[in-house]
PDB file of C-alpha atoms in Angstrom:
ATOM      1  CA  UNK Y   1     115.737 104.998  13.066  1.00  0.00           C
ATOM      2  CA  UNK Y   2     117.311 104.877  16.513  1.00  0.00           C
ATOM      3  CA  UNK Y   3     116.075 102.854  19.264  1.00  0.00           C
ATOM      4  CA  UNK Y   4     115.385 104.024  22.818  1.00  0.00           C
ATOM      5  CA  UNK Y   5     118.622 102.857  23.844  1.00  0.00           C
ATOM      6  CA  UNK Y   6     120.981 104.216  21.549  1.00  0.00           C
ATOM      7  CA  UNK Y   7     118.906 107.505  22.009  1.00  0.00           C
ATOM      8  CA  UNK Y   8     119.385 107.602  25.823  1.00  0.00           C
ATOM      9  CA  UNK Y   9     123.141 106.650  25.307  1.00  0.00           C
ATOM     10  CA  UNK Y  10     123.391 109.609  22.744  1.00  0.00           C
ATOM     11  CA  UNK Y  11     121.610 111.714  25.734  1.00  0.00           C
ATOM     12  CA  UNK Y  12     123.939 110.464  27.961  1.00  0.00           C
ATOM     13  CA  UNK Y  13     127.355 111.360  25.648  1.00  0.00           C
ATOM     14  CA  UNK Y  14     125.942 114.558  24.984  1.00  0.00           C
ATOM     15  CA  UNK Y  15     125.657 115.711  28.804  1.00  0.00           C
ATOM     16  CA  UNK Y  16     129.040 114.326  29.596  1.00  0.00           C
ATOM     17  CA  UNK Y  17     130.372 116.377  26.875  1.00  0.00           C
ATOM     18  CA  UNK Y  18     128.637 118.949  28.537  1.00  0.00           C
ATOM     19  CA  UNK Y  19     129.836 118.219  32.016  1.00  0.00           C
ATOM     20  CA  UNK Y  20     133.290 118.429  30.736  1.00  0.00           C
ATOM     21  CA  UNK Y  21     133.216 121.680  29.256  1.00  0.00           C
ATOM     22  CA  UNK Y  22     130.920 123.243  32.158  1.00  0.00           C
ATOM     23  CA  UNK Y  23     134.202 121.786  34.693  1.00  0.00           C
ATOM     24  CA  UNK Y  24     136.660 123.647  32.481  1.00  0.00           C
ATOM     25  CA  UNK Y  25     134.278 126.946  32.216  1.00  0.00           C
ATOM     26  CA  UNK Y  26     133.802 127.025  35.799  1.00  0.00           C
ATOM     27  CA  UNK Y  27     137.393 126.362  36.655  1.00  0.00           C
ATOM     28  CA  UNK Y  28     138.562 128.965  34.455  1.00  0.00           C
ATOM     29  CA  UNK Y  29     136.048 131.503  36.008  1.00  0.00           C
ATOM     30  CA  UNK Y  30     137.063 130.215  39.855  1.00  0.00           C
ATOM     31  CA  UNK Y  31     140.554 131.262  38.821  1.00  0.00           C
ATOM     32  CA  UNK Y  32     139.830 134.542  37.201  1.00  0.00           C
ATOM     33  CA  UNK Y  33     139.245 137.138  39.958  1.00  0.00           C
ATOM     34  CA  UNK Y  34     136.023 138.515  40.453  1.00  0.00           C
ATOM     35  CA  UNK Y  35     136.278 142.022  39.895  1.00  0.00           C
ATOM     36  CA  UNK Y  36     132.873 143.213  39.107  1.00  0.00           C
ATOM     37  CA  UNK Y  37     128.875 142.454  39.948  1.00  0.00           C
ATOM     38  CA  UNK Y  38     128.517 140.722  36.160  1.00  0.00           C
ATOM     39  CA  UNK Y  39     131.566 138.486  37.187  1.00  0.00           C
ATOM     40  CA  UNK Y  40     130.013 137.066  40.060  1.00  0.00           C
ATOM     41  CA  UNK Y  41     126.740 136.392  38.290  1.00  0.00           C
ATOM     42  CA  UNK Y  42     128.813 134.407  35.289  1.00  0.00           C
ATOM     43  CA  UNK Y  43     130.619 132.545  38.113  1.00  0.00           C
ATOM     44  CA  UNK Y  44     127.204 131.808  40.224  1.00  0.00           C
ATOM     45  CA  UNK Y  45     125.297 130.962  36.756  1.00  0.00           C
ATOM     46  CA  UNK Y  46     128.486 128.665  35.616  1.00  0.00           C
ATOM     47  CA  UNK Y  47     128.290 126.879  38.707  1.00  0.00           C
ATOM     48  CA  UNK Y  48     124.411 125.937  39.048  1.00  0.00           C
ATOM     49  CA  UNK Y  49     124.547 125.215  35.174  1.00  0.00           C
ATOM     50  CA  UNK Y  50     127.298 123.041  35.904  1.00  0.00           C
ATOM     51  CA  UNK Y  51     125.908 120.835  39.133  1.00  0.00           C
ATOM     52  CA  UNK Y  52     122.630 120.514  36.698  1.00  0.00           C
ATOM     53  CA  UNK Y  53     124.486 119.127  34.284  1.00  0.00           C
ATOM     54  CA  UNK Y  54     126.338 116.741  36.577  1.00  0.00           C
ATOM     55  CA  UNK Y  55     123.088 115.445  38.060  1.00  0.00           C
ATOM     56  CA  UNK Y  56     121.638 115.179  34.840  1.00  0.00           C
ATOM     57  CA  UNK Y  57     124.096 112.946  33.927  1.00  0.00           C
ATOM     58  CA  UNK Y  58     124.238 110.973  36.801  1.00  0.00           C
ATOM     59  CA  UNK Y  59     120.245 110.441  36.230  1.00  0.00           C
ATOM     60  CA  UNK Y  60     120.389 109.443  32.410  1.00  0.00           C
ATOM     61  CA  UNK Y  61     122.985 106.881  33.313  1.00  0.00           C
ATOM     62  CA  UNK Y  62     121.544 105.578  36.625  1.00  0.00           C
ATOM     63  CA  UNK Y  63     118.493 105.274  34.931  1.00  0.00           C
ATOM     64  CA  UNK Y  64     118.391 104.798  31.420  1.00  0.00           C
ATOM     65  CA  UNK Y  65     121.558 103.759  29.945  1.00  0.00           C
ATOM     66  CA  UNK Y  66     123.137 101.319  33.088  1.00  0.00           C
ATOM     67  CA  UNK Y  67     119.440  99.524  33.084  1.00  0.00           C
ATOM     68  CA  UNK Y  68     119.930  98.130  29.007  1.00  0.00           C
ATOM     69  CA  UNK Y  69     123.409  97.328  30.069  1.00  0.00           C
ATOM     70  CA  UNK Y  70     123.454  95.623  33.290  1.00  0.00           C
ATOM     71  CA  UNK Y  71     124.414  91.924  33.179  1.00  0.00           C
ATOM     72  CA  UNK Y  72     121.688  89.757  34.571  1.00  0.00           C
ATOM     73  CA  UNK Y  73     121.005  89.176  38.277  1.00  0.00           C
ATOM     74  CA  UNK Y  74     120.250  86.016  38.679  1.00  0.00           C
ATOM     75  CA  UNK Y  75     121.410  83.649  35.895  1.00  0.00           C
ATOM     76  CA  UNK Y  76     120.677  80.678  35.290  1.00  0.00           C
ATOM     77  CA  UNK Y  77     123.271  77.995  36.547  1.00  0.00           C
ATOM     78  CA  UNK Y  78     123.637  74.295  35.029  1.00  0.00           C
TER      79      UNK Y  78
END
């Protein structure tokens, strides 16, 4: 069984995995021309599917996986 923090890191791998391959699909489709109506709807859904997956990112790891890694704030000196 996995604990809540190896599942939000898993979460975390996952939609940078994602995040990579949603940069190289919407690269490739930036440098393909647009010739047709269906083009620019693949290039306009490649690009909101891709700043969704950034932020999504940027959320789990803000908020789940840098919080059960963060060093402690105020330790204790002797």
């Amino acid at each position: 069984m996995l604990t809540l923090r190896q599942l939000s890191f898993f979460l975390y791998l996952g939609l940078g995995v994602a995040l990579v391959h949603a940069y190289a699909g919407g690269l490739a489709t930036l440098l393909r021309p647009a010739t047709g109506r269906l083009s620019r709807i693949i290039r306009t859904i490649s690009t909101v599917g891709l700043a969704a997956v950034a932020w999504a990112t940027v959320i789990v790891g803000t908020w789940l996986v840098y919080p059960a890694t963060a060093p402690n704030r105020y330790p204790v000196l002797t």
